[in-house]
PDB file of C-alpha atoms in Angstrom:
ATOM      1  CA  MET A   1     -43.804-175.455 -20.108  1.00 90.00           C
ATOM      2  CA  THR A   2     -44.277-178.837 -19.022  1.00 98.00           C
ATOM      3  CA  THR A   3     -43.834-179.120 -15.177  1.00 98.00           C
ATOM      4  CA  THR A   4     -42.446-182.557 -13.803  1.00 98.00           C
ATOM      5  CA  LEU A   5     -41.765-184.239 -10.251  1.00 98.00           C
ATOM      6  CA  ILE A   6     -39.205-186.918  -9.947  1.00 98.00           C
ATOM      7  CA  THR A   7     -39.149-188.147  -6.470  1.00 98.00           C
ATOM      8  CA  GLY A   8     -35.549-189.755  -5.646  1.00 97.00           C
ATOM      9  CA  ALA A   9     -34.163-187.488  -7.999  1.00 97.00           C
ATOM     10  CA  ASN A  10     -30.680-186.290  -6.755  1.00 95.00           C
ATOM     11  CA  ARG A  11     -29.299-189.800  -8.051  1.00 91.00           C
ATOM     12  CA  SER A  12     -28.052-192.648 -10.696  1.00 89.00           C
ATOM     13  CA  LEU A  13     -31.545-192.665 -12.245  1.00 94.00           C
ATOM     14  CA  GLY A  14     -33.365-189.903 -10.677  1.00 96.00           C
ATOM     15  CA  LEU A  15     -30.723-187.561 -11.819  1.00 96.00           C
ATOM     16  CA  GLU A  16     -30.782-188.702 -15.670  1.00 96.00           C
ATOM     17  CA  THR A  17     -33.874-188.228 -15.786  1.00 98.00           C
ATOM     18  CA  ALA A  18     -34.582-185.128 -14.916  1.00 98.00           C
ATOM     19  CA  ARG A  19     -31.261-184.063 -16.897  1.00 98.00           C
ATOM     20  CA  ARG A  20     -33.043-185.233 -20.274  1.00 98.00           C
ATOM     21  CA  LEU A  21     -36.646-183.840 -19.116  1.00 98.00           C
ATOM     22  CA  LEU A  22     -35.052-180.472 -18.336  1.00 98.00           C
ATOM     23  CA  GLU A  23     -32.841-180.574 -21.829  1.00 98.00           C
ATOM     24  CA  ALA A  24     -36.193-181.238 -23.280  1.00 98.00           C
ATOM     25  CA  GLY A  25     -37.795-178.156 -21.957  1.00 98.00           C
ATOM     26  CA  HIS A  26     -39.674-179.691 -18.767  1.00 98.00           C
ATOM     27  CA  THR A  27     -39.788-177.198 -15.486  1.00 98.00           C
ATOM     28  CA  VAL A  28     -38.135-179.921 -13.318  1.00 98.00           C
ATOM     29  CA  TYR A  29     -38.675-180.239  -9.744  1.00 98.00           C
ATOM     30  CA  ALA A  30     -36.417-182.534  -8.065  1.00 98.00           C
ATOM     31  CA  GLY A  31     -38.083-184.667  -4.759  1.00 98.00           C
ATOM     32  CA  VAL A  32     -35.042-185.638  -2.921  1.00 98.00           C
ATOM     33  CA  ARG A  33     -35.390-186.813   1.052  1.00 97.00           C
ATOM     34  CA  ASP A  34     -32.427-184.408   2.125  1.00 97.00           C
ATOM     35  CA  PRO A  35     -31.983-181.199   0.423  1.00 97.00           C
ATOM     36  CA  SER A  36     -28.077-181.211   1.353  1.00 96.00           C
ATOM     37  CA  THR A  37     -27.822-183.794  -1.123  1.00 95.00           C
ATOM     38  CA  ALA A  38     -29.033-182.843  -4.040  1.00 97.00           C
ATOM     39  CA  ASP A  39     -26.593-179.853  -5.143  1.00 97.00           C
ATOM     40  CA  GLU A  40     -26.054-181.702  -8.659  1.00 96.00           C
ATOM     41  CA  VAL A  41     -29.539-182.027  -9.803  1.00 97.00           C
ATOM     42  CA  ARG A  42     -30.045-178.560  -8.469  1.00 98.00           C
ATOM     43  CA  ALA A  43     -26.817-177.506 -10.869  1.00 97.00           C
ATOM     44  CA  LEU A  44     -29.000-178.823 -13.856  1.00 97.00           C
ATOM     45  CA  GLY A  45     -31.319-176.054 -13.563  1.00 98.00           C
ATOM     46  CA  ALA A  46     -33.984-177.936 -11.319  1.00 98.00           C
ATOM     47  CA  THR A  47     -35.989-176.547  -8.417  1.00 98.00           C
ATOM     48  CA  VAL A  48     -34.895-178.887  -5.450  1.00 98.00           C
ATOM     49  CA  VAL A  49     -38.565-180.178  -3.245  1.00 98.00           C
ATOM     50  CA  ARG A  50     -37.814-182.091   0.142  1.00 98.00           C
ATOM     51  CA  ILE A  51     -40.201-185.032   0.015  1.00 98.00           C
ATOM     52  CA  ASP A  52     -39.954-188.292   1.790  1.00 98.00           C
ATOM     53  CA  VAL A  53     -42.184-190.579   0.270  1.00 98.00           C
ATOM     54  CA  THR A  54     -42.799-193.037   3.288  1.00 98.00           C
ATOM     55  CA  ASP A  55     -43.743-189.898   5.518  1.00 98.00           C
ATOM     56  CA  GLN A  56     -47.602-188.285   4.385  1.00 98.00           C
ATOM     57  CA  ALA A  57     -46.742-185.121   6.115  1.00 98.00           C
ATOM     58  CA  SER A  58     -43.558-184.752   3.608  1.00 98.00           C
ATOM     59  CA  VAL A  59     -45.542-186.006   0.658  1.00 98.00           C
ATOM     60  CA  ASP A  60     -48.407-183.308   1.443  1.00 98.00           C
ATOM     61  CA  GLU A  61     -45.895-180.062   2.159  1.00 98.00           C
ATOM     62  CA  ALA A  62     -44.147-181.132  -1.154  1.00 98.00           C
ATOM     63  CA  PHE A  63     -47.329-180.869  -3.659  1.00 98.00           C
ATOM     64  CA  ALA A  64     -48.430-177.978  -1.367  1.00 97.00           C
ATOM     65  CA  SER A  65     -45.124-176.313  -2.517  1.00 97.00           C
ATOM     66  CA  LEU A  66     -46.035-176.916  -6.691  1.00 98.00           C
ATOM     67  CA  PRO A  67     -47.534-174.055  -8.680  1.00 96.00           C
ATOM     68  CA  ALA A  68     -48.520-176.387 -11.337  1.00 98.00           C
ATOM     69  CA  LEU A  69     -48.118-180.558 -12.428  1.00 98.00           C
ATOM     70  CA  ASP A  70     -48.163-181.923 -15.895  1.00 98.00           C
ATOM     71  CA  VAL A  71     -45.787-185.444 -14.963  1.00 98.00           C
ATOM     72  CA  LEU A  72     -45.207-187.206 -12.084  1.00 99.00           C
ATOM     73  CA  VAL A  73     -42.490-189.599 -12.164  1.00 98.00           C
ATOM     74  CA  ASN A  74     -42.573-191.928  -9.236  1.00 98.00           C
ATOM     75  CA  ASN A  75     -39.052-192.898  -8.936  1.00 97.00           C
ATOM     76  CA  ALA A  76     -37.428-193.300  -5.680  1.00 97.00           C
ATOM     77  CA  GLY A  77     -37.217-196.953  -4.162  1.00 95.00           C
ATOM     78  CA  VAL A  78     -35.174-198.973  -1.861  1.00 95.00           C
ATOM     79  CA  LEU A  79     -33.406-202.148  -2.359  1.00 93.00           C
ATOM     80  CA  GLY A  80     -33.572-203.292   1.166  1.00 95.00           C
ATOM     81  CA  THR A  81     -32.024-205.417   3.549  1.00 94.00           C
ATOM     82  CA  SER A  82     -33.158-208.595   2.521  1.00 95.00           C
ATOM     83  CA  TYR A  83     -31.498-210.681  -0.375  1.00 93.00           C
ATOM     84  CA  GLY A  84     -32.286-214.207   0.136  1.00 95.00           C
ATOM     85  CA  VAL A  85     -34.866-216.516   2.712  1.00 97.00           C
ATOM     86  CA  ASP A  86     -32.730-217.228   5.755  1.00 97.00           C
ATOM     87  CA  ASP A  87     -32.295-213.208   6.000  1.00 96.00           C
ATOM     88  CA  LEU A  88     -36.019-212.570   5.323  1.00 98.00           C
ATOM     89  CA  SER A  89     -37.883-211.082   8.120  1.00 98.00           C
ATOM     90  CA  ALA A  90     -41.561-209.271   8.119  1.00 98.00           C
ATOM     91  CA  GLU A  91     -40.680-205.884   8.879  1.00 98.00           C
ATOM     92  CA  ALA A  92     -37.854-206.070   5.613  1.00 98.00           C
ATOM     93  CA  MET A  93     -40.441-207.134   3.883  1.00 98.00           C
ATOM     94  CA  ALA A  94     -42.636-203.844   5.204  1.00 98.00           C
ATOM     95  CA  ALA A  95     -40.124-201.742   4.723  1.00 98.00           C
ATOM     96  CA  VAL A  96     -39.717-202.564   1.225  1.00 98.00           C
ATOM     97  CA  LEU A  97     -43.290-202.187   0.149  1.00 98.00           C
ATOM     98  CA  ASP A  98     -43.768-198.882   2.229  1.00 98.00           C
ATOM     99  CA  ALA A  99     -41.240-197.420  -0.006  1.00 98.00           C
ATOM    100  CA  ASN A 100     -41.686-198.979  -3.182  1.00 98.00           C
ATOM    101  CA  VAL A 101     -45.195-199.496  -3.001  1.00 98.00           C
ATOM    102  CA  THR A 102     -46.932-197.603  -0.868  1.00 98.00           C
ATOM    103  CA  GLY A 103     -44.506-194.546  -1.425  1.00 98.00           C
ATOM    104  CA  ILE A 104     -46.101-194.709  -5.014  1.00 98.00           C
ATOM    105  CA  VAL A 105     -49.812-194.298  -3.841  1.00 98.00           C
ATOM    106  CA  ARG A 106     -48.904-191.665  -1.467  1.00 98.00           C
ATOM    107  CA  VAL A 107     -47.556-189.702  -3.869  1.00 98.00           C
ATOM    108  CA  THR A 108     -49.858-190.476  -6.713  1.00 98.00           C
ATOM    109  CA  GLN A 109     -53.010-189.528  -4.675  1.00 98.00           C
ATOM    110  CA  ALA A 110     -51.380-186.341  -3.223  1.00 98.00           C
ATOM    111  CA  ALA A 111     -50.740-185.274  -6.721  1.00 98.00           C
ATOM    112  CA  LEU A 112     -53.688-185.931  -8.249  1.00 98.00           C
ATOM    113  CA  PRO A 113     -55.497-182.368  -7.807  1.00 98.00           C
ATOM    114  CA  LEU A 114     -52.475-180.876  -9.417  1.00 98.00           C
ATOM    115  CA  LEU A 115     -52.972-183.447 -12.574  1.00 98.00           C
ATOM    116  CA  ARG A 116     -56.093-183.694 -12.743  1.00 98.00           C
ATOM    117  CA  ALA A 117     -55.807-179.730 -13.758  1.00 98.00           C
ATOM    118  CA  SER A 118     -53.244-180.236 -16.196  1.00 98.00           C
ATOM    119  CA  ASP A 119     -54.219-180.637 -20.380  1.00 97.00           C
ATOM    120  CA  GLY A 120     -52.011-183.639 -20.697  1.00 97.00           C
ATOM    121  CA  PRO A 121     -51.259-185.371 -17.460  1.00 98.00           C
ATOM    122  CA  VAL A 122     -48.636-188.275 -17.118  1.00 98.00           C
ATOM    123  CA  ILE A 123     -47.723-190.538 -14.753  1.00 99.00           C
ATOM    124  CA  VAL A 124     -44.397-192.944 -15.215  1.00 98.00           C
ATOM    125  CA  ASN A 125     -44.218-195.490 -12.520  1.00 98.00           C
ATOM    126  CA  VAL A 126     -40.349-196.730 -12.469  1.00 98.00           C
ATOM    127  CA  ALA A 127     -40.687-200.621 -11.645  1.00 97.00           C
ATOM    128  CA  SER A 128     -37.919-203.089 -12.697  1.00 94.00           C
ATOM    129  CA  GLY A 129     -37.763-206.412 -15.127  1.00 93.00           C
ATOM    130  CA  VAL A 130     -37.118-208.035 -11.413  1.00 92.00           C
ATOM    131  CA  GLY A 131     -41.119-207.234 -10.752  1.00 95.00           C
ATOM    132  CA  TRP A 132     -41.511-209.286 -14.135  1.00 94.00           C
ATOM    133  CA  PRO A 133     -42.030-213.449 -13.046  1.00 94.00           C
ATOM    134  CA  ARG A 134     -41.148-213.943 -16.503  1.00 94.00           C
ATOM    135  CA  PHE A 135     -37.538-212.279 -16.438  1.00 93.00           C
ATOM    136  CA  LEU A 136     -37.550-214.101 -13.007  1.00 93.00           C
ATOM    137  CA  SER A 137     -38.021-217.813 -14.015  1.00 95.00           C
ATOM    138  CA  THR A 138     -36.340-218.016 -17.625  1.00 95.00           C
ATOM    139  CA  PRO A 139     -32.338-218.805 -17.569  1.00 95.00           C
ATOM    140  CA  GLY A 140     -30.316-216.410 -19.239  1.00 90.00           C
ATOM    141  CA  HIS A 141     -32.455-213.001 -18.266  1.00 88.00           C
ATOM    142  CA  ASP A 142     -30.369-210.444 -16.342  1.00 88.00           C
ATOM    143  CA  GLU A 143     -33.033-210.921 -13.465  1.00 86.00           C
ATOM    144  CA  TYR A 144     -33.059-214.774 -13.356  1.00 90.00           C
ATOM    145  CA  PRO A 145     -30.068-215.018 -10.771  1.00 91.00           C
ATOM    146  CA  VAL A 146     -31.889-212.625  -8.151  1.00 92.00           C
ATOM    147  CA  ALA A 147     -33.003-213.907  -4.828  1.00 95.00           C
ATOM    148  CA  ALA A 148     -34.654-211.129  -2.719  1.00 94.00           C
ATOM    149  CA  VAL A 149     -37.777-211.298  -2.481  1.00 97.00           C
ATOM    150  CA  PRO A 150     -38.861-208.247  -1.306  1.00 97.00           C
ATOM    151  CA  TYR A 151     -37.659-206.143  -3.912  1.00 96.00           C
ATOM    152  CA  ALA A 152     -39.002-208.310  -6.596  1.00 97.00           C
ATOM    153  CA  ALA A 153     -42.238-208.699  -4.573  1.00 98.00           C
ATOM    154  CA  SER A 154     -42.618-204.663  -4.587  1.00 98.00           C
ATOM    155  CA  LYS A 155     -41.977-204.341  -8.332  1.00 97.00           C
ATOM    156  CA  ALA A 156     -44.468-206.838  -9.445  1.00 98.00           C
ATOM    157  CA  ALA A 157     -46.825-204.669  -7.317  1.00 98.00           C
ATOM    158  CA  VAL A 158     -46.059-201.749  -8.766  1.00 98.00           C
ATOM    159  CA  ILE A 159     -46.324-203.164 -12.186  1.00 98.00           C
ATOM    160  CA  ALA A 160     -50.152-203.929 -11.361  1.00 98.00           C
ATOM    161  CA  LEU A 161     -51.004-201.034  -9.423  1.00 98.00           C
ATOM    162  CA  THR A 162     -49.996-199.115 -13.144  1.00 98.00           C
ATOM    163  CA  VAL A 163     -52.442-200.905 -14.419  1.00 98.00           C
ATOM    164  CA  GLN A 164     -54.906-200.232 -12.283  1.00 98.00           C
ATOM    165  CA  TYR A 165     -54.733-196.430 -11.743  1.00 98.00           C
ATOM    166  CA  ALA A 166     -54.377-196.409 -15.927  1.00 98.00           C
ATOM    167  CA  LYS A 167     -57.898-198.189 -15.721  1.00 98.00           C
ATOM    168  CA  ASN A 168     -59.126-195.827 -13.416  1.00 98.00           C
ATOM    169  CA  LEU A 169     -57.364-192.641 -14.972  1.00 98.00           C
ATOM    170  CA  PRO A 170     -58.702-193.026 -18.219  1.00 97.00           C
ATOM    171  CA  GLY A 171     -57.645-189.144 -19.358  1.00 97.00           C
ATOM    172  CA  PHE A 172     -54.055-189.971 -18.208  1.00 98.00           C
ATOM    173  CA  ARG A 173     -51.349-191.576 -19.311  1.00 98.00           C
ATOM    174  CA  VAL A 174     -50.322-194.220 -16.986  1.00 98.00           C
ATOM    175  CA  ASN A 175     -47.490-196.338 -17.358  1.00 98.00           C
ATOM    176  CA  VAL A 176     -44.745-198.188 -16.098  1.00 98.00           C
ATOM    177  CA  SER A 177     -40.985-198.425 -17.179  1.00 98.00           C
ATOM    178  CA  ASP A 178     -37.988-201.213 -16.548  1.00 95.00           C
ATOM    179  CA  PRO A 179     -34.722-199.495 -16.409  1.00 94.00           C
ATOM    180  CA  GLY A 180     -32.991-202.269 -17.412  1.00 78.00           C
ATOM    181  CA  TYR A 181     -29.927-203.583 -15.532  1.00 64.00           C
ATOM    182  CA  THR A 182     -28.347-200.531 -14.995  1.00 60.00           C
ATOM    183  CA  ALA A 183     -25.171-199.370 -13.587  1.00 49.00           C
ATOM    184  CA  THR A 184     -25.816-197.523 -10.432  1.00 65.00           C
ATOM    185  CA  ASP A 185     -25.720-197.428  -6.725  1.00 65.00           C
ATOM    186  CA  PHE A 186     -28.000-199.503  -6.070  1.00 61.00           C
ATOM    187  CA  ASN A 187     -26.297-202.739  -7.630  1.00 59.00           C
ATOM    188  CA  GLY A 188     -22.380-201.051  -7.040  1.00 63.00           C
ATOM    189  CA  HIS A 189     -22.316-200.326 -10.936  1.00 59.00           C
ATOM    190  CA  SER A 190     -21.877-203.915 -11.815  1.00 56.00           C
ATOM    191  CA  GLY A 191     -24.858-203.275 -14.200  1.00 53.00           C
ATOM    192  CA  HIS A 192     -24.079-203.357 -18.128  1.00 59.00           C
ATOM    193  CA  GLN A 193     -26.024-200.633 -19.103  1.00 63.00           C
ATOM    194  CA  THR A 194     -25.245-196.673 -18.777  1.00 84.00           C
ATOM    195  CA  VAL A 195     -27.796-194.489 -16.639  1.00 82.00           C
ATOM    196  CA  THR A 196     -28.641-193.042 -19.783  1.00 88.00           C
ATOM    197  CA  GLU A 197     -29.749-196.567 -21.554  1.00 89.00           C
ATOM    198  CA  GLY A 198     -31.746-197.495 -18.460  1.00 90.00           C
ATOM    199  CA  THR A 199     -33.721-193.889 -18.483  1.00 96.00           C
ATOM    200  CA  ASP A 200     -34.467-194.695 -22.220  1.00 96.00           C
ATOM    201  CA  ALA A 201     -37.826-195.845 -21.233  1.00 96.00           C
ATOM    202  CA  THR A 202     -38.698-193.796 -18.444  1.00 98.00           C
ATOM    203  CA  VAL A 203     -37.858-190.411 -20.533  1.00 98.00           C
ATOM    204  CA  ALA A 204     -40.019-191.673 -23.329  1.00 98.00           C
ATOM    205  CA  LEU A 205     -43.008-192.251 -21.580  1.00 98.00           C
ATOM    206  CA  ALA A 206     -42.837-189.112 -19.563  1.00 98.00           C
ATOM    207  CA  LEU A 207     -42.845-187.276 -22.805  1.00 98.00           C
ATOM    208  CA  LEU A 208     -46.174-189.120 -24.048  1.00 97.00           C
ATOM    209  CA  GLY A 209     -49.174-186.786 -25.201  1.00 96.00           C
ATOM    210  CA  GLN A 210     -52.526-187.716 -25.013  1.00 94.00           C
ATOM    211  CA  ASP A 211     -52.508-189.930 -28.098  1.00 96.00           C
ATOM    212  CA  GLY A 212     -49.852-192.306 -26.674  1.00 97.00           C
ATOM    213  CA  PRO A 213     -50.588-195.638 -24.305  1.00 98.00           C
ATOM    214  CA  THR A 214     -51.921-196.016 -21.366  1.00 98.00           C
ATOM    215  CA  GLY A 215     -51.361-199.087 -18.545  1.00 98.00           C
ATOM    216  CA  GLU A 216     -48.323-200.351 -20.335  1.00 98.00           C
ATOM    217  CA  PHE A 217     -45.218-201.926 -19.624  1.00 98.00           C
ATOM    218  CA  HIS A 218     -41.993-200.537 -21.405  1.00 98.00           C
ATOM    219  CA  ASP A 219     -38.063-201.243 -21.459  1.00 95.00           C
ATOM    220  CA  ARG A 220     -36.059-198.890 -23.866  1.00 92.00           C
ATOM    221  CA  ARG A 221     -36.816-201.490 -26.514  1.00 94.00           C
ATOM    222  CA  GLY A 222     -40.491-200.660 -26.205  1.00 95.00           C
ATOM    223  CA  ARG A 223     -43.709-202.295 -24.599  1.00 97.00           C
ATOM    224  CA  ILE A 224     -43.045-205.678 -22.895  1.00 96.00           C
ATOM    225  CA  ASP A 225     -46.216-207.952 -23.245  1.00 94.00           C
ATOM    226  CA  TYR A 226     -48.451-208.823 -20.279  1.00 91.00           C
TER     227      TYR A 226
END
């Protein structure tokens, strides 16, 4: 049985990822900041674990409660409070980086002992095309109109840290997904994709065997060339 932890698993993309991996036969631990908001993922059959990716003690306690781990899906993230330059501050930048980038490092480092004991360790980091300069700078792409600095910079960092983790962990499959413009709470459900479409890449990467790729960036259509 494959044991999987998904952070931010109580809504939107995280919830749908949990549903699909449970359907695929995984034992799913649903990481959430507030277990009282996790009734929906609990009802699917996941075991709810309290984890706040910005709090080291919370992260350590969460992993101490797990019996094993084969797949880690770093899905938790925040949009932040800055949407342009005029409302940007160092504090706004730091808050987004702490949740979206340093949070992944906190969780991944805590997960490594359990993942190293797995026969097929897999890490999937959920980034965004908003973190890809080619998409941000190309008219016609969904990402092109986005002006927010912290969120874009944080997701660019997630893509880079995924490449570096993959190089450091050759026995793992470590990849990064772009959900695409999906209707979620993040964007007021304005996206043109369903949450199922938005989790296609993440789920496919979570189901990789040890002969699968590593260090790659994928959307639902496949690999995005660096």
